[in-house]
Structures are given as C-alpha cells and as structure tokens.
Amino acid sequence: MSETDTPRVAGLVLAAGPGTRSGSPKALRKTTDGEPWLARSVRRLSAGGCDPILVVLGASAEAAFALVPHDVGGVGVVVNRNWAEGLHSTLRVGLAAAAHTTAAAVLVTLVDLPEMPDEVVTRVLAEGPITTDTLRRAVFNGRPGHPALIGRSHWGAVAASLGVDQGAGHYLQTHGVEPVECGDVWNGEDIDYDPASAR
C-alpha cells in the first residue's frame, strides 16, 4: 500500500439479537418516521466511507433481510444461526465475514443506535491514520460506546477473547484502545441502554 492509498475500512452492523427487552428483534424496528433502523445504520456507515458493509442478522433474519438497503453499494448480509448465544456470538460471525474482505480495519456498530449522529462515525474514522493495528472507539463523557474501529491484526484475538459475559470491551481496554470523545454531539446510549452492552 502506498502512502497515498486510503486503507479500506469495512463496516459491521450487529443486528442478530431477539430484542427481549424491547419485545421484538431490533433488526425489525423503525424510527418514528418509518425508516428501518437497519437502513439507517447501513447508510450511516456508507456515508462515513465504509466499504464493504456487512450486516449480521439472526432472529427473524428473513424478515429483517427485506429491510437492509440493498441499493447501497457493497452491502453484504450474513446470518448468525447461533444468535441466541448473545452479542459475542454475533460479533464473532461478523469478524469471520470481514476476514474474507481486503479491509485493513472494521468499524463495528449496533443496530439499536438509530439516534447516533453521522459525526460520531466520521470522527472515529478521522481521528488519525488507520492501519491493521488500529484500536479506536467512541467514548461519551468518558464512557466507552460504539462504534469501535478494530484493525485487522486484532480480529482473531478479539474473536478468541469473546465469551458469554465478556464482549470486545475487555480486549480493547487491555490492548490500549484509543478513545475518541463524542459526548459533545450525543449521549451514546442505545434505545434500551444497558451499561453491560459497552463492555
């Protein structure tokens, strides 16, 4: 890669959960004006320059597939058939799918962040050079949140570190993740905020 090349960053939308607290899979939910959360998530990553964009579906995958904006270039869908195991399982499937791309890093976000301003994505991506060793995530008044930018050299280790009670947050924290403060533009909370979701 020459110095003038821009490293490719894949986008990863985690949207496989059953949405137990909200009563239905979050991949099926829409904003008050009728825009699917899935569509909003994909378009936000696309506007930030992510390509390709991978969407991981699980619960109600067939119905959710219809809500993915296939008019956006470079969008692919993978299904986590073990979605009931939790978010860690979905992230592992997403990272495995990203490994089939040429991306130097992947920007990971959740489908249940429909109010996230586009500026959060662009700020995380623009904070500094992006390499296969990059570890960077948005923080909101110091609290870790999404999205998280994970360089390719970390994907295998992150996947191996995931467990039922431990997401990627522990790996990021112990491997020197670079925080990008975004609390001035948003509070960083998902629709059914649970502090454990940021771990």
Short mmCIF file of C-alpha atoms in Angstrom, two decimals:
data_model
loop_
_atom_site.label_atom_id
_atom_site.label_comp_id
_atom_site.label_asym_id
_atom_site.label_seq_id
_atom_site.Cartn_x
_atom_site.Cartn_y
_atom_site.Cartn_z
CA MET A 1 0.00 0.00 0.00
CA SER A 2 1.47 3.38 -0.97
CA GLU A 3 1.34 6.44 1.26
CA THR A 4 -1.37 7.93 -0.94
CA ASP A 5 -3.68 4.94 -0.64
CA THR A 6 -6.55 5.13 1.83
CA PRO A 7 -6.91 1.89 3.81
CA ARG A 8 -10.22 0.18 3.21
CA VAL A 9 -12.47 0.10 6.26
CA ALA A 10 -15.33 -2.38 6.37
CA GLY A 11 -18.50 -1.53 8.25
CA LEU A 12 -20.09 -4.12 10.52
CA VAL A 13 -23.67 -3.81 11.79
CA LEU A 14 -24.58 -6.25 14.56
CA ALA A 15 -28.33 -6.91 14.28
CA ALA A 16 -28.96 -10.53 15.26
CA GLY A 17 -30.47 -10.27 18.73
CA PRO A 18 -34.07 -11.08 19.68
CA GLY A 19 -34.67 -7.72 21.38
CA THR A 20 -36.04 -9.37 24.51
CA ARG A 21 -36.25 -6.12 26.46
CA SER A 22 -37.97 -4.29 23.61
CA GLY A 23 -40.41 -7.08 22.73
CA SER A 24 -39.23 -7.74 19.16
CA PRO A 25 -35.99 -8.11 17.21
CA LYS A 26 -34.32 -4.73 16.90
CA ALA A 27 -33.48 -5.51 13.29
CA LEU A 28 -37.20 -5.12 12.54
CA ARG A 29 -37.72 -1.82 14.30
CA LYS A 30 -38.19 1.55 12.62
CA THR A 31 -37.87 5.20 13.53
CA THR A 32 -40.95 7.30 14.15
CA ASP A 33 -40.83 8.43 10.53
CA GLY A 34 -40.77 4.84 9.28
CA GLU A 35 -37.08 4.37 8.44
CA PRO A 36 -35.79 0.91 9.41
CA TRP A 37 -33.03 1.02 11.99
CA LEU A 38 -31.10 -1.35 9.74
CA ALA A 39 -31.28 1.05 6.81
CA ARG A 40 -30.19 3.96 8.95
CA SER A 41 -27.21 2.02 10.32
CA VAL A 42 -26.05 0.94 6.87
CA ARG A 43 -26.44 4.37 5.30
CA ARG A 44 -24.54 5.98 8.19
CA LEU A 45 -21.56 3.68 7.69
CA SER A 46 -21.71 4.15 3.94
CA ALA A 47 -21.72 7.94 4.32
CA GLY A 48 -18.64 7.60 6.51
CA GLY A 49 -16.81 5.77 3.73
CA CYS A 50 -17.06 2.16 4.91
CA ASP A 51 -16.91 -0.38 2.08
CA PRO A 52 -17.95 -3.14 2.18
CA ILE A 53 -20.66 -3.06 4.83
CA LEU A 54 -21.58 -6.34 6.48
CA VAL A 55 -24.87 -6.83 8.32
CA VAL A 56 -25.15 -9.76 10.72
CA LEU A 57 -28.74 -10.94 11.13
CA GLY A 58 -30.11 -13.66 13.38
CA ALA A 59 -33.56 -13.55 15.00
CA SER A 60 -36.23 -13.05 12.29
CA ALA A 61 -33.46 -12.93 9.70
CA GLU A 62 -35.75 -13.46 6.72
CA ALA A 63 -37.99 -10.52 7.64
CA ALA A 64 -35.01 -8.35 8.53
CA PHE A 65 -33.29 -9.07 5.21
CA ALA A 66 -36.01 -7.11 3.42
CA LEU A 67 -35.14 -4.02 5.49
CA VAL A 68 -31.47 -3.97 4.51
CA PRO A 69 -30.94 -1.17 1.95
CA HIS A 70 -29.61 -3.17 -0.98
CA ASP A 71 -29.39 -0.02 -3.09
CA VAL A 72 -26.28 0.92 -1.09
CA GLY A 73 -23.18 -0.40 -2.80
CA GLY A 74 -21.03 -3.03 -1.16
CA VAL A 75 -23.61 -4.31 1.34
CA GLY A 76 -23.50 -7.97 2.31
CA VAL A 77 -25.62 -9.97 4.74
CA VAL A 78 -24.51 -12.90 6.89
CA VAL A 79 -26.68 -14.85 9.31
CA ASN A 80 -25.64 -15.89 12.79
CA ARG A 81 -27.57 -19.11 13.31
CA ASN A 82 -26.40 -19.15 16.92
CA TRP A 83 -27.78 -15.69 17.67
CA ALA A 84 -29.42 -16.92 20.89
CA GLU A 85 -25.93 -17.27 22.39
CA GLY A 86 -25.64 -13.49 22.58
CA LEU A 87 -23.87 -10.47 21.11
CA HIS A 88 -20.43 -12.06 21.43
CA SER A 89 -21.53 -14.79 19.00
CA THR A 90 -22.75 -12.22 16.51
CA LEU A 91 -19.50 -10.24 16.65
CA ARG A 92 -17.51 -13.43 16.10
CA VAL A 93 -19.57 -14.20 12.97
CA GLY A 94 -19.11 -10.64 11.73
CA LEU A 95 -15.36 -10.69 12.17
CA ALA A 96 -15.16 -14.02 10.35
CA ALA A 97 -17.07 -12.49 7.44
CA ALA A 98 -14.83 -9.42 7.44
CA ALA A 99 -11.81 -11.71 7.13
CA HIS A 100 -12.97 -12.52 3.59
CA THR A 101 -12.59 -8.85 2.59
CA THR A 102 -9.44 -6.84 1.92
CA ALA A 103 -10.26 -4.30 4.64
CA ALA A 104 -7.46 -3.10 6.90
CA ALA A 105 -9.92 -2.46 9.72
CA VAL A 106 -13.58 -2.87 10.59
CA LEU A 107 -15.88 -0.29 12.15
CA VAL A 108 -18.33 -2.09 14.43
CA THR A 109 -21.70 -0.65 15.40
CA LEU A 110 -25.02 -1.85 16.79
CA VAL A 111 -28.39 -1.65 15.06
CA ASP A 112 -30.08 -0.16 18.13
CA LEU A 113 -28.33 3.22 17.85
CA PRO A 114 -30.75 4.98 15.47
CA GLU A 115 -30.11 8.39 17.04
CA MET A 116 -26.34 8.28 16.56
CA PRO A 117 -25.25 11.36 14.58
CA ASP A 118 -23.18 10.71 11.46
CA GLU A 119 -20.50 12.88 13.03
CA VAL A 120 -19.69 10.15 15.55
CA VAL A 121 -18.73 7.78 12.73
CA THR A 122 -16.73 10.36 10.83
CA ARG A 123 -14.95 11.50 14.00
CA VAL A 124 -13.82 7.98 14.90
CA LEU A 125 -12.61 7.35 11.37
CA ALA A 126 -10.85 10.72 11.05
CA GLU A 127 -9.11 10.72 14.44
CA GLY A 128 -5.85 9.51 12.93
CA PRO A 129 -4.22 7.12 10.46
CA ILE A 130 -5.93 3.75 10.08
CA THR A 131 -3.77 0.65 9.91
CA THR A 132 -4.18 -3.06 10.55
CA ASP A 133 -3.06 -2.36 14.15
CA THR A 134 -5.61 0.36 14.90
CA LEU A 135 -7.79 0.09 18.01
CA ARG A 136 -10.12 3.06 18.48
CA ARG A 137 -13.58 3.58 19.91
CA ALA A 138 -16.07 6.32 20.61
CA VAL A 139 -16.48 7.36 24.23
CA PHE A 140 -19.22 9.55 25.64
CA ASN A 141 -18.11 11.70 28.55
CA GLY A 142 -15.51 9.03 29.16
CA ARG A 143 -17.92 6.09 28.95
CA PRO A 144 -16.97 3.56 26.24
CA GLY A 145 -19.51 3.01 23.50
CA HIS A 146 -19.90 2.44 19.77
CA PRO A 147 -18.67 2.46 17.12
CA ALA A 148 -15.37 0.70 17.62
CA LEU A 149 -12.64 0.59 14.98
CA ILE A 150 -10.66 -2.65 15.07
CA GLY A 151 -7.60 -3.22 12.90
CA ARG A 152 -7.29 -6.48 11.01
CA SER A 153 -4.34 -7.76 13.03
CA HIS A 154 -6.61 -7.88 16.11
CA TRP A 155 -9.60 -9.72 14.62
CA GLY A 156 -8.52 -13.23 15.51
CA ALA A 157 -7.53 -12.31 19.05
CA VAL A 158 -10.72 -10.34 19.63
CA ALA A 159 -12.84 -13.27 18.42
CA ALA A 160 -10.93 -15.64 20.69
CA SER A 161 -11.43 -13.34 23.70
CA LEU A 162 -15.21 -13.18 23.40
CA GLY A 163 -17.31 -15.01 25.96
CA VAL A 164 -20.85 -15.14 27.27
CA ASP A 165 -20.11 -12.49 29.89
CA GLN A 166 -17.34 -10.67 28.07
CA GLY A 167 -17.56 -8.69 24.87
CA ALA A 168 -14.78 -6.95 22.97
CA GLY A 169 -14.52 -4.15 25.52
CA HIS A 170 -12.09 -6.01 27.79
CA TYR A 171 -9.75 -6.76 24.89
CA LEU A 172 -9.88 -3.16 23.69
CA GLN A 173 -9.18 -1.79 27.15
CA THR A 174 -6.25 -4.10 27.84
CA HIS A 175 -4.68 -3.51 24.43
CA GLY A 176 -4.53 0.28 24.55
CA VAL A 177 -7.65 1.30 22.67
CA GLU A 178 -7.59 4.96 21.65
CA PRO A 179 -10.68 6.81 22.97
CA VAL A 180 -12.43 9.34 20.75
CA GLU A 181 -14.60 11.66 22.83
CA CYS A 182 -18.01 12.20 21.23
CA GLY A 183 -20.05 13.25 24.25
CA ASP A 184 -20.41 16.77 22.86
CA VAL A 185 -22.58 15.52 19.99
CA TRP A 186 -24.51 12.59 21.55
CA ASN A 187 -25.04 10.65 24.78
CA GLY A 188 -24.06 7.29 23.23
CA GLU A 189 -26.99 5.34 24.64
CA ASP A 190 -28.87 2.66 22.75
CA ILE A 191 -32.66 2.60 22.84
CA ASP A 192 -32.71 0.17 25.79
CA TYR A 193 -29.43 1.21 27.33
CA ASP A 194 -27.64 -1.37 29.44
CA PRO A 195 -24.15 -0.47 30.76
CA ALA A 196 -23.08 -4.07 30.14
CA SER A 197 -23.52 -3.54 26.37
CA ALA A 198 -20.42 -1.34 26.35
CA ARG A 199 -18.17 -3.96 27.91
#
